[in-house]
PDB file of C-alpha atoms in Angstrom:
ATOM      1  CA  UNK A  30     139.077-163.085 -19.341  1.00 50.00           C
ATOM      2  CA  UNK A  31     138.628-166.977 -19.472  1.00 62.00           C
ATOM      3  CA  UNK A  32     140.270-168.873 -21.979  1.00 66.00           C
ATOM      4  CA  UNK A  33     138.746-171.904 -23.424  1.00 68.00           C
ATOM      5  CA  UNK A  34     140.287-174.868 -24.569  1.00 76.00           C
ATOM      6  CA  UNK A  35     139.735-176.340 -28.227  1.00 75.00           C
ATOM      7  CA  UNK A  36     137.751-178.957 -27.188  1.00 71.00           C
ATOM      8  CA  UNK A  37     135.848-176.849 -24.850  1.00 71.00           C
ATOM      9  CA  UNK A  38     134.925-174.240 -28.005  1.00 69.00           C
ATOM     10  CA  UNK A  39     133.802-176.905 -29.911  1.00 66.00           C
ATOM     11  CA  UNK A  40     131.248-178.755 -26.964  1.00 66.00           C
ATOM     12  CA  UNK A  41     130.079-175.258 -26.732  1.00 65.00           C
ATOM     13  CA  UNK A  42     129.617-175.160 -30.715  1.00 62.00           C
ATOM     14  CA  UNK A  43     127.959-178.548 -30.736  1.00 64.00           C
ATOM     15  CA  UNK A  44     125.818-177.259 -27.886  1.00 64.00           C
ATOM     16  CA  UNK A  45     124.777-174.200 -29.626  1.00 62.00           C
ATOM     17  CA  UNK A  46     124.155-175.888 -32.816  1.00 63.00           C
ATOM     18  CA  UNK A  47     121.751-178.311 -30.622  1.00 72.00           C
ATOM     19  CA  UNK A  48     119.261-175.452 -29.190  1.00 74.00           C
ATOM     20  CA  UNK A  49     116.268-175.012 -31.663  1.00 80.00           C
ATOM     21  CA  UNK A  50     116.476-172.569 -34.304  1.00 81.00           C
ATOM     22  CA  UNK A  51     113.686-170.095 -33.509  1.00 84.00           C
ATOM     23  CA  UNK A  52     116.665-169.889 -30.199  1.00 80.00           C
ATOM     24  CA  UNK A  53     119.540-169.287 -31.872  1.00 80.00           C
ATOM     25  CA  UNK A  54     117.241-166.599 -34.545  1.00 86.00           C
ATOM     26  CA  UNK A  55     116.436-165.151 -31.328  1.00 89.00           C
ATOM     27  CA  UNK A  56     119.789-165.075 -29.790  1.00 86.00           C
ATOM     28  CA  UNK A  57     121.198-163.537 -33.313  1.00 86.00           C
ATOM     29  CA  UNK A  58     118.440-160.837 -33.235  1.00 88.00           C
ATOM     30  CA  UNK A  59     119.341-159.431 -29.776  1.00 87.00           C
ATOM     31  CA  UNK A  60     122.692-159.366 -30.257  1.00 86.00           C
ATOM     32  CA  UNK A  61     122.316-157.322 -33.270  1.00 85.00           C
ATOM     33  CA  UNK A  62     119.880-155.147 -32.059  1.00 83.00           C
ATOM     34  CA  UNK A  63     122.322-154.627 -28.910  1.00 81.00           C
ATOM     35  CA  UNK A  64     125.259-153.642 -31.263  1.00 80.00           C
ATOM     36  CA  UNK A  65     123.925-151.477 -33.347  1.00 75.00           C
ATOM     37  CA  UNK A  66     121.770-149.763 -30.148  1.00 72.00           C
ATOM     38  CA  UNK A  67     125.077-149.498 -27.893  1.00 74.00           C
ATOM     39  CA  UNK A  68     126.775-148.280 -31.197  1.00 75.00           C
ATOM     40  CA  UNK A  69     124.161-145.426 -31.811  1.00 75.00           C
ATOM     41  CA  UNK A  70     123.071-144.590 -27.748  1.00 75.00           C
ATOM     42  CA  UNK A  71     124.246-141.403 -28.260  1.00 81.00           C
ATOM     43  CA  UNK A  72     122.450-140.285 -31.062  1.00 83.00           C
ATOM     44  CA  UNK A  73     119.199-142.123 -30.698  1.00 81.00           C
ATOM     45  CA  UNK A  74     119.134-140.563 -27.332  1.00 83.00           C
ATOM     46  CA  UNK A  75     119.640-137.046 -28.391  1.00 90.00           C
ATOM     47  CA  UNK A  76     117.061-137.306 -31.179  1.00 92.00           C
ATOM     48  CA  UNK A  77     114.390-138.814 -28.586  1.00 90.00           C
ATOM     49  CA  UNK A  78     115.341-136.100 -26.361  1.00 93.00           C
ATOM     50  CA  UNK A  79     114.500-133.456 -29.425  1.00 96.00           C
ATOM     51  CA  UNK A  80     111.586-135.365 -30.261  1.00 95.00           C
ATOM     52  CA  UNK A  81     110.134-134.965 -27.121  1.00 94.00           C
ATOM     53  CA  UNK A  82     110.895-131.567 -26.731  1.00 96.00           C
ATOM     54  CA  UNK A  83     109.247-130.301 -29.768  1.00 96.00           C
ATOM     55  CA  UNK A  84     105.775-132.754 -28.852  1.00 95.00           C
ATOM     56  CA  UNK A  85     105.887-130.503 -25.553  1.00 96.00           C
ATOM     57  CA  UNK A  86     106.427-127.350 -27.192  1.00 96.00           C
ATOM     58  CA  UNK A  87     103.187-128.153 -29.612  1.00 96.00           C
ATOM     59  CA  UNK A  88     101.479-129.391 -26.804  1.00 96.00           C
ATOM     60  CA  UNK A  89     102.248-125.801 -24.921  1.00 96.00           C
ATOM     61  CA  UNK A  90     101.290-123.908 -28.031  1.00 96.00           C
ATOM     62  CA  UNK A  91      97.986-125.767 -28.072  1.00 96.00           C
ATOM     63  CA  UNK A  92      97.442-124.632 -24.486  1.00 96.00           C
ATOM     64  CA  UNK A  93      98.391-120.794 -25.750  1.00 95.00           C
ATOM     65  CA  UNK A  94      95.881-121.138 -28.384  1.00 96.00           C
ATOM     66  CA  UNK A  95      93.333-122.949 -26.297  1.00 95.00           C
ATOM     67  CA  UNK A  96      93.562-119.707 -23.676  1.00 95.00           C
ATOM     68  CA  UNK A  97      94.937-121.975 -21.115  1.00 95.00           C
ATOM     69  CA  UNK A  98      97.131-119.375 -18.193  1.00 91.00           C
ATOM     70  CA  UNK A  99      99.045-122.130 -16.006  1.00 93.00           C
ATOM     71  CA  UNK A 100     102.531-121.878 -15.713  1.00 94.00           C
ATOM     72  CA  UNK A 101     105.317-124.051 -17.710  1.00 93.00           C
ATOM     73  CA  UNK A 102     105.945-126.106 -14.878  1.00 94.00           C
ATOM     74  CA  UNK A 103     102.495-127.416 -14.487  1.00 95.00           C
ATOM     75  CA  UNK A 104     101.816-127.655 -18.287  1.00 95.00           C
ATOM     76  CA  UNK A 105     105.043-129.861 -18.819  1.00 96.00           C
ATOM     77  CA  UNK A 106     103.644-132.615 -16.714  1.00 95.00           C
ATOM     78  CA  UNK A 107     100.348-132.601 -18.006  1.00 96.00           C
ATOM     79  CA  UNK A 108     101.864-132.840 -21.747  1.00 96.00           C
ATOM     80  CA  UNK A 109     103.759-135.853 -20.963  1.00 95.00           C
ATOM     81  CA  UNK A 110     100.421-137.583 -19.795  1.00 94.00           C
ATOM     82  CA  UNK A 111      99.267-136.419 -22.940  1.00 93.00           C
ATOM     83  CA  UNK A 112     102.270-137.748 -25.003  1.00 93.00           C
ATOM     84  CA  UNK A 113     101.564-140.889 -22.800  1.00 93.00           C
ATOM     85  CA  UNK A 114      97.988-141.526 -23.478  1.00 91.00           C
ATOM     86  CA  UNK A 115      98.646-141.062 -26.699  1.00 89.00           C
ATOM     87  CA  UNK A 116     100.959-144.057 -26.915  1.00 87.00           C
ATOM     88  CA  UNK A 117      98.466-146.843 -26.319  1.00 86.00           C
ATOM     89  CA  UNK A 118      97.752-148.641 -29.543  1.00 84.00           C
ATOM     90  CA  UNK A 119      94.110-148.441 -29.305  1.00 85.00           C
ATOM     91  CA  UNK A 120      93.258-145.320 -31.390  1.00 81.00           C
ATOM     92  CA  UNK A 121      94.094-143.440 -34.743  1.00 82.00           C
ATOM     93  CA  UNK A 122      96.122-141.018 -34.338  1.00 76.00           C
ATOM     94  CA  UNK A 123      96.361-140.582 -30.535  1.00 76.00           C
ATOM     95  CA  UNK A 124      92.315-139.304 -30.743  1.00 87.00           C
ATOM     96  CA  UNK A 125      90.488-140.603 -27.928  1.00 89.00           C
ATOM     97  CA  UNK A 126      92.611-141.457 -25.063  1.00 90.00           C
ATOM     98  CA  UNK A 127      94.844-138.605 -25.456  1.00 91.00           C
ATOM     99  CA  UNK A 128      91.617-136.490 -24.556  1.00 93.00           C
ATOM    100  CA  UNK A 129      90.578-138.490 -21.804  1.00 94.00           C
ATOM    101  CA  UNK A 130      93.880-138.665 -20.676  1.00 94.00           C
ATOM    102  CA  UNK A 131      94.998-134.849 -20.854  1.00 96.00           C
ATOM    103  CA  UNK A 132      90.857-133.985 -19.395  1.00 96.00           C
ATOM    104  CA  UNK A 133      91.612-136.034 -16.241  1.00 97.00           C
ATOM    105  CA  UNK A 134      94.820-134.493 -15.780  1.00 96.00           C
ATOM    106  CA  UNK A 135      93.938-130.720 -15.920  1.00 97.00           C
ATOM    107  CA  UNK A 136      91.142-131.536 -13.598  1.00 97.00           C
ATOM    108  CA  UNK A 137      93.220-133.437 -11.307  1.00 96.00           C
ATOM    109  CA  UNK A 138      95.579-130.075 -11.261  1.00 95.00           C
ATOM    110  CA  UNK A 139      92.750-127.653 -10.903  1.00 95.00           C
ATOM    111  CA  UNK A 140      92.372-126.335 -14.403  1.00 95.00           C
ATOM    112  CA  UNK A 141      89.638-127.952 -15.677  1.00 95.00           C
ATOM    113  CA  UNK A 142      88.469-130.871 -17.725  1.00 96.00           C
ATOM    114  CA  UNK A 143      86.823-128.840 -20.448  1.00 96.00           C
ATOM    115  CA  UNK A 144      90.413-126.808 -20.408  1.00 96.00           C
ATOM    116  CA  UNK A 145      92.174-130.107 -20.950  1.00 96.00           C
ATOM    117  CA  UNK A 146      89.817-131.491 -23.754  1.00 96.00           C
ATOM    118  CA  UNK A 147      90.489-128.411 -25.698  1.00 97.00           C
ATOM    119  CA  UNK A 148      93.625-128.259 -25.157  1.00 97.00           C
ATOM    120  CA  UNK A 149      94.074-131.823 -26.639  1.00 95.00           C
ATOM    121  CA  UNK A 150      91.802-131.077 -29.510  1.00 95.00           C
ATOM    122  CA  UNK A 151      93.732-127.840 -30.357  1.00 96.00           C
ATOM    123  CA  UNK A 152      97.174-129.912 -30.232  1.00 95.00           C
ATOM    124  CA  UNK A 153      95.818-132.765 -32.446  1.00 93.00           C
ATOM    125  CA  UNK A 154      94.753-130.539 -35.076  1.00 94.00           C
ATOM    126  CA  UNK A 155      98.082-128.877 -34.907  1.00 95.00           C
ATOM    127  CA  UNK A 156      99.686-132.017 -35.423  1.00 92.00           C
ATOM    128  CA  UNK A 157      97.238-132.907 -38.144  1.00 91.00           C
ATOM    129  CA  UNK A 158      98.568-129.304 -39.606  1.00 93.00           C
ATOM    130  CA  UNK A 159     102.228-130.359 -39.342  1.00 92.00           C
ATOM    131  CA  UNK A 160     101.593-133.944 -40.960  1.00 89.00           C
ATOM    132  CA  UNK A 161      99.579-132.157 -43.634  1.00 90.00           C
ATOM    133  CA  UNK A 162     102.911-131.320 -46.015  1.00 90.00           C
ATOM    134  CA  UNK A 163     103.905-135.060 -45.499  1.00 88.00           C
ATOM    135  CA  UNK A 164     100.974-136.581 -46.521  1.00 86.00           C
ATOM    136  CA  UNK A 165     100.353-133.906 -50.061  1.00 88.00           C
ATOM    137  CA  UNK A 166     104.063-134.886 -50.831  1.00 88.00           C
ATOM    138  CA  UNK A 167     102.853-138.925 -50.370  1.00 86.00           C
ATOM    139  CA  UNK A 168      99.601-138.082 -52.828  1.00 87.00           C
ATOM    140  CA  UNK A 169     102.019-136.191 -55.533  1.00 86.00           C
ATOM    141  CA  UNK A 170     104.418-138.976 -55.537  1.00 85.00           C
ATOM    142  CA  UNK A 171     101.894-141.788 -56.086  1.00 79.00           C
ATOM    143  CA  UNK A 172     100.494-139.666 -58.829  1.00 78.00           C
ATOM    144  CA  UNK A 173     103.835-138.573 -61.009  1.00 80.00           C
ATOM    145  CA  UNK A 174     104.110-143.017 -60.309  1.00 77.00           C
ATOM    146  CA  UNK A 175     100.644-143.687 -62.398  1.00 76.00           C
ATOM    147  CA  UNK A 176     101.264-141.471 -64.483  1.00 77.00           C
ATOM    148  CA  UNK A 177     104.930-142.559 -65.474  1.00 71.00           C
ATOM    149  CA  UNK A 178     103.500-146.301 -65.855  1.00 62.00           C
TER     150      UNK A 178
END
């Protein structure tokens, strides 16, 4: 542990107080996000961890539905490409590169790029399904709001 002097506390106070304020904004924001990350690790990462598991269990019921027979240990791989593709911020909803993604993928593993395409269809309208609750609960809110004003 190093112990500072007073005078040395307050050239490093002055020196802070110098850097530019978009710095020291900066500074404040990742030491926040840091505490309150290191104070929550535990449960961020199990809830990611559940996350992902359920997009991987929708994405192997979409391969069920779509008549796809591969085994769990080649489907898990090809859902986290999936999950993946779906991530890049250049789409709605994941449509597009999730299919391209997931059709390259089963090909590449000797299933087929049709198989993968309908596979990835068949899990975004699942997910569609599951969001549809969400979104009727949005509509009825907004419309007991208007009608309350």
């Amino acid at each position: 542990l190093h112990v500072r002097s007073r005078r040395q506390r307050q050239m490093c106070i002055r020196d802070r107080e110098r850097r530019p304020r978009w710095w020291r904004a900066l500074r404040t924001s990742a030491l926040e996000a840091r505490a309150g990350l290191l104070g929550h690790a535990p449960a961020v990462v199990l809830l990611s961890v559940v996350a992902l598991a359920g997009h991987v269990g929708l994405f192997l019921v979409a391969a069920s539905a779509a008549g796809v027979a591969a085994p769990l240990t080649q489907l898990v791989p090809l859902a986290v490409v999936a999950l993946l593709a779906m991530s890049i911020p250049v789409n709605v909803g994941g449509w597009g590169p999730r299919e391209a993604a997931t059709a390259a993928a089963f090909a590449a593993a000797g299933l087929g790029a049709q198989a993968g395409v309908t596979v990835s269809v068949v899990y975004g309208l699942l997910a569609l399904v599951a969001a549809a609750p969400g979104a009727v609960s949005l509509v009825a809110r907004d419309a007991v709001r208007e009608r309350s004003c």
